[in-house]
mmCIF file of C-alpha atoms in Angstrom:
data_model
loop_
_atom_site.group_PDB
_atom_site.id
_atom_site.type_symbol
_atom_site.label_atom_id
_atom_site.label_comp_id
_atom_site.label_asym_id
_atom_site.label_seq_id
_atom_site.Cartn_x
_atom_site.Cartn_y
_atom_site.Cartn_z
ATOM 1 C CA GLY A 156 -12.485 -132.892 29.378
ATOM 2 C CA GLU A 157 -8.832 -131.917 28.999
ATOM 3 C CA LEU A 158 -9.180 -130.823 25.345
ATOM 4 C CA ALA A 159 -12.350 -128.843 26.113
ATOM 5 C CA ASN A 160 -10.584 -127.043 28.998
ATOM 6 C CA THR A 161 -7.660 -126.166 26.702
ATOM 7 C CA ARG A 162 -10.061 -124.712 24.102
ATOM 8 C CA LEU A 163 -11.838 -122.660 26.766
ATOM 9 C CA LYS A 164 -8.511 -121.257 28.013
ATOM 10 C CA VAL A 165 -7.486 -120.253 24.466
ATOM 11 C CA LEU A 166 -10.927 -118.693 23.925
ATOM 12 C CA ALA A 167 -10.661 -116.800 27.222
ATOM 13 C CA GLU A 168 -7.226 -115.425 26.258
ATOM 14 C CA THR A 169 -8.578 -114.305 22.877
ATOM 15 C CA LEU A 170 -11.605 -112.593 24.435
ATOM 16 C CA VAL A 171 -9.376 -110.717 26.899
ATOM 17 C CA LYS A 172 -6.734 -109.744 24.345
ATOM 18 C CA ASP A 173 -8.878 -108.919 21.305
ATOM 19 C CA HIS A 174 -12.360 -108.131 22.611
ATOM 20 C CA GLY A 175 -11.882 -106.315 25.925
ATOM 21 C CA TRP A 176 -13.269 -108.947 28.294
ATOM 22 C CA SER A 177 -11.956 -108.958 31.857
ATOM 23 C CA LYS A 178 -9.835 -111.966 32.844
ATOM 24 C CA ASN A 179 -12.314 -112.800 35.587
ATOM 25 C CA GLU A 180 -15.274 -112.857 33.208
ATOM 26 C CA ALA A 181 -13.448 -114.803 30.476
ATOM 27 C CA GLY A 182 -12.259 -117.372 33.013
ATOM 28 C CA ARG A 183 -15.846 -118.128 34.003
ATOM 29 C CA ILE A 184 -16.882 -119.537 30.603
ATOM 30 C CA TRP A 185 -18.232 -123.035 31.189
ATOM 31 C CA ALA A 186 -19.030 -124.140 27.650
ATOM 32 C CA THR A 187 -19.364 -123.207 23.986
ATOM 33 C CA GLY A 188 -21.813 -124.535 21.449
ATOM 34 C CA PRO A 189 -23.302 -125.777 19.276
ATOM 35 C CA GLU A 190 -20.639 -128.291 18.374
ATOM 36 C CA PRO A 191 -19.589 -128.255 14.696
ATOM 37 C CA LEU A 192 -21.569 -130.591 12.472
ATOM 38 C CA ASP A 193 -18.331 -131.863 10.922
ATOM 39 C CA CYS A 194 -15.673 -132.040 13.645
ATOM 40 C CA ASN A 195 -12.940 -132.619 11.041
ATOM 41 C CA ASP A 196 -13.648 -129.385 9.140
ATOM 42 C CA LYS A 197 -11.677 -126.725 11.034
ATOM 43 C CA SER A 198 -11.371 -124.450 7.977
ATOM 44 C CA ASN A 199 -15.046 -123.489 7.924
ATOM 45 C CA ASN A 200 -15.457 -120.709 10.512
ATOM 46 C CA SER A 201 -19.231 -120.656 10.060
ATOM 47 C CA ASN A 202 -19.256 -124.204 11.452
ATOM 48 C CA GLN A 203 -17.550 -123.226 14.740
ATOM 49 C CA PRO A 204 -19.382 -122.728 18.076
ATOM 50 C CA THR A 205 -20.645 -119.175 18.608
ATOM 51 C CA CYS A 206 -22.731 -119.511 21.786
ATOM 52 C CA LEU A 207 -21.377 -119.206 25.338
ATOM 53 C CA LEU A 208 -22.431 -120.363 28.792
ATOM 54 C CA VAL A 209 -20.896 -118.117 31.454
ATOM 55 C CA ASP A 210 -21.031 -118.581 35.236
ATOM 56 C CA SER A 211 -21.963 -115.119 36.544
ATOM 57 C CA THR A 212 -22.842 -116.272 40.057
ATOM 58 C CA TYR A 213 -20.989 -114.965 43.105
ATOM 59 C CA GLY A 214 -20.750 -116.735 46.428
ATOM 60 C CA VAL A 215 -22.536 -119.845 45.156
ATOM 61 C CA GLN A 216 -20.968 -123.297 45.397
ATOM 62 C CA ILE A 217 -22.087 -125.344 42.394
ATOM 63 C CA PRO A 218 -21.291 -129.058 42.668
ATOM 64 C CA GLN A 219 -19.557 -130.682 39.701
ATOM 65 C CA ASP A 220 -22.524 -132.972 38.938
ATOM 66 C CA ALA A 221 -24.887 -129.991 38.684
ATOM 67 C CA ARG A 222 -22.391 -128.086 36.545
ATOM 68 C CA GLU A 223 -22.128 -130.989 34.079
ATOM 69 C CA ASN A 224 -25.924 -131.233 33.865
ATOM 70 C CA ILE A 225 -26.291 -127.490 33.230
ATOM 71 C CA ILE A 226 -23.656 -127.691 30.484
ATOM 72 C CA GLU A 227 -25.539 -130.598 28.896
ATOM 73 C CA ALA A 228 -28.764 -128.557 28.982
ATOM 74 C CA PHE A 229 -26.948 -125.620 27.338
ATOM 75 C CA LYS A 230 -25.583 -127.853 24.565
ATOM 76 C CA GLN A 231 -29.032 -129.279 23.846
ATOM 77 C CA VAL A 232 -30.665 -125.833 23.753
ATOM 78 C CA VAL A 233 -28.123 -124.255 21.385
ATOM 79 C CA ARG A 234 -28.032 -127.353 19.150
ATOM 80 C CA LYS A 235 -31.824 -127.568 18.754
ATOM 81 C CA GLY A 236 -32.654 -123.870 18.967
ATOM 82 C CA VAL A 237 -35.743 -122.297 20.505
ATOM 83 C CA ILE A 238 -37.687 -120.368 17.859
ATOM 84 C CA VAL A 239 -37.165 -122.831 15.019
ATOM 85 C CA ASN A 240 -35.523 -126.218 14.951
ATOM 86 C CA ALA A 241 -32.092 -124.880 13.947
ATOM 87 C CA PRO A 242 -28.795 -124.320 15.812
ATOM 88 C CA MET A 243 -28.385 -120.985 17.589
ATOM 89 C CA ARG A 244 -25.663 -118.511 16.678
ATOM 90 C CA GLY A 245 -24.147 -115.720 18.752
ATOM 91 C CA VAL A 246 -26.044 -116.250 22.016
ATOM 92 C CA ARG A 247 -24.562 -115.827 25.473
ATOM 93 C CA PHE A 248 -26.266 -117.406 28.469
ATOM 94 C CA ASP A 249 -25.228 -116.121 31.905
ATOM 95 C CA LEU A 250 -25.986 -118.248 34.945
ATOM 96 C CA MET A 251 -26.958 -115.555 37.469
ATOM 97 C CA ASP A 252 -28.197 -117.572 40.447
ATOM 98 C CA ILE A 253 -28.968 -121.175 41.307
ATOM 99 C CA LYS A 254 -30.637 -123.006 44.147
ATOM 100 C CA LEU A 255 -29.849 -126.715 44.370
ATOM 101 C CA HIS A 256 -31.020 -129.428 46.701
ATOM 102 C CA SER A 257 -28.262 -130.472 49.112
ATOM 103 C CA ASP A 258 -28.919 -134.168 48.423
ATOM 104 C CA SER A 259 -27.219 -135.322 45.194
ATOM 105 C CA VAL A 260 -30.124 -137.699 44.481
ATOM 106 C CA HIS A 261 -32.159 -134.606 43.529
ATOM 107 C CA ARG A 262 -29.419 -133.293 41.196
ATOM 108 C CA ARG A 263 -29.623 -136.120 38.675
ATOM 109 C CA PRO A 264 -29.702 -135.310 34.950
ATOM 110 C CA SER A 265 -33.393 -136.229 34.775
ATOM 111 C CA SER A 266 -34.125 -133.321 37.161
ATOM 112 C CA VAL A 267 -31.512 -130.684 36.369
ATOM 113 C CA VAL A 268 -31.283 -130.868 32.556
ATOM 114 C CA PRO A 269 -35.003 -130.236 31.805
ATOM 115 C CA ALA A 270 -35.186 -127.436 34.391
ATOM 116 C CA ALA A 271 -32.057 -125.734 33.048
ATOM 117 C CA MET A 272 -33.256 -126.115 29.444
ATOM 118 C CA ARG A 273 -36.597 -124.526 30.342
ATOM 119 C CA ALA A 274 -34.838 -121.616 32.061
ATOM 120 C CA MET A 275 -32.523 -121.042 29.074
ATOM 121 C CA ARG A 276 -35.360 -121.202 26.556
ATOM 122 C CA GLY A 277 -37.429 -118.769 28.611
ATOM 123 C CA ALA A 278 -34.496 -116.364 29.040
ATOM 124 C CA PHE A 279 -33.827 -116.489 25.307
ATOM 125 C CA LEU A 280 -37.436 -115.690 24.417
ATOM 126 C CA MET A 281 -37.671 -112.887 26.999
ATOM 127 C CA ALA A 282 -34.598 -111.247 25.430
ATOM 128 C CA ALA A 283 -36.687 -110.478 22.298
ATOM 129 C CA PRO A 284 -34.523 -112.473 19.869
ATOM 130 C CA SER A 285 -34.500 -111.835 16.145
ATOM 131 C CA LEU A 286 -34.685 -114.485 13.485
ATOM 132 C CA MET A 287 -32.100 -114.303 10.739
ATOM 133 C CA GLU A 288 -33.866 -116.129 7.945
ATOM 134 C CA PRO A 289 -31.549 -118.015 5.602
ATOM 135 C CA MET A 290 -31.843 -117.043 1.962
ATOM 136 C CA TYR A 291 -30.678 -118.711 -1.228
ATOM 137 C CA HIS A 292 -29.032 -116.685 -3.974
ATOM 138 C CA VAL A 293 -30.531 -117.971 -7.220
ATOM 139 C CA ASP A 294 -29.469 -117.315 -10.827
ATOM 140 C CA ILE A 295 -32.218 -118.133 -13.300
ATOM 141 C CA ARG A 296 -31.665 -118.381 -17.049
ATOM 142 C CA GLY A 297 -34.424 -118.985 -19.508
ATOM 143 C CA LYS A 298 -36.346 -117.776 -22.512
ATOM 144 C CA SER A 299 -38.246 -114.517 -22.234
ATOM 145 C CA SER A 300 -41.505 -116.436 -22.656
ATOM 146 C CA THR A 301 -40.879 -118.112 -19.238
ATOM 147 C CA LEU A 302 -40.434 -114.828 -17.360
ATOM 148 C CA GLU A 303 -44.008 -114.591 -16.036
ATOM 149 C CA GLY A 304 -43.925 -118.192 -14.724
ATOM 150 C CA VAL A 305 -40.578 -117.600 -12.978
ATOM 151 C CA TYR A 306 -41.876 -114.450 -11.263
ATOM 152 C CA SER A 307 -45.021 -116.301 -10.166
ATOM 153 C CA ILE A 308 -43.028 -119.118 -8.543
ATOM 154 C CA LEU A 309 -40.655 -116.678 -6.841
ATOM 155 C CA ARG A 310 -43.604 -114.724 -5.367
ATOM 156 C CA GLU A 311 -45.148 -117.929 -4.010
ATOM 157 C CA ARG A 312 -41.887 -118.881 -2.280
ATOM 158 C CA GLY A 313 -41.199 -115.416 -0.808
ATOM 159 C CA GLY A 314 -38.447 -114.586 -3.293
ATOM 160 C CA THR A 315 -37.457 -111.192 -4.607
ATOM 161 C CA VAL A 316 -35.888 -110.435 -7.995
ATOM 162 C CA ASN A 317 -32.859 -108.189 -7.681
ATOM 163 C CA ASP A 318 -31.905 -107.814 -11.340
ATOM 164 C CA THR A 319 -33.021 -108.987 -14.776
ATOM 165 C CA ILE A 320 -30.913 -108.754 -17.922
ATOM 166 C CA SER A 321 -32.374 -109.226 -21.363
ATOM 167 C CA SER A 322 -30.443 -109.361 -24.583
ATOM 168 C CA SER A 323 -31.974 -108.139 -27.829
ATOM 169 C CA SER A 324 -29.703 -110.431 -29.855
ATOM 170 C CA MET A 325 -30.766 -113.530 -27.897
ATOM 171 C CA ASP A 326 -34.104 -114.678 -26.567
ATOM 172 C CA VAL A 327 -32.665 -115.265 -23.044
ATOM 173 C CA ILE A 328 -33.499 -113.709 -19.681
ATOM 174 C CA ILE A 329 -31.001 -113.831 -16.801
ATOM 175 C CA SER A 330 -32.505 -113.085 -13.381
ATOM 176 C CA GLU A 331 -30.748 -112.794 -10.046
ATOM 177 C CA ALA A 332 -33.046 -113.456 -7.089
ATOM 178 C CA ARG A 333 -33.102 -114.134 -3.350
ATOM 179 C CA LEU A 334 -35.263 -117.036 -2.236
ATOM 180 C CA GLN A 335 -36.227 -117.882 1.359
ATOM 181 C CA LYS A 336 -35.092 -121.233 2.672
ATOM 182 C CA GLN A 337 -38.112 -123.017 4.133
ATOM 183 C CA LEU A 338 -38.050 -123.149 7.936
ATOM 184 C CA ASP A 339 -40.006 -125.093 10.515
ATOM 185 C CA GLU A 340 -43.459 -123.519 10.822
ATOM 186 C CA LYS A 341 -43.727 -124.173 14.580
ATOM 187 C CA VAL A 342 -42.638 -120.960 16.336
ATOM 188 C CA LEU A 343 -42.703 -120.905 20.138
ATOM 189 C CA ASN A 344 -44.315 -118.204 22.238
ATOM 190 C CA VAL A 345 -42.609 -116.731 25.326
ATOM 191 C CA ASP A 346 -45.792 -117.287 27.376
ATOM 192 C CA SER A 347 -45.180 -121.028 27.323
ATOM 193 C CA PHE A 348 -42.006 -120.509 29.409
ATOM 194 C CA VAL A 349 -43.071 -117.760 31.825
ATOM 195 C CA ASP A 350 -44.277 -119.270 35.077
ATOM 196 C CA LYS A 351 -47.704 -118.081 36.155
ATOM 197 C CA LEU A 352 -47.731 -117.443 39.918
#
């Protein structure tokens, strides 16, 4: 709790100072995510949280128990992703409005977390997200007689050859290629999150 609040205050100051956010908006950040895979590795910036949950409601009293449940839903959504089973990067969720039951029995995690997760997933899909497919940079060295086999395998895996160098003095081919990292084939459709009235 205390450490998380300190991080959010430092983040808010940075957003105001370096990125032009208003103090009011930056002070309404509830959470960041996904959490780094290796909490001890602070040197790797690509491992730091890049998603935000911001309270953009006005005139709404949100009880602490509901707030904690919404934050938990946010952390689960950005950790697991929506389109593919991979952590999200660079997504901001704004809580615009909320209607809660006055009785705390109906604000338990078993009720609030799934509902909030469904709302966040639906909002994400309705925003027309793009998928940044991870690619491997591959250097391939081999005899010129293996060139056709290498190209065949790269085509099957969705790879593209950027450059090929051949030496007349040696029977060696050096190819530089980009190869798609295999992702989960299950891609969700926005229709599964839009309520039909």
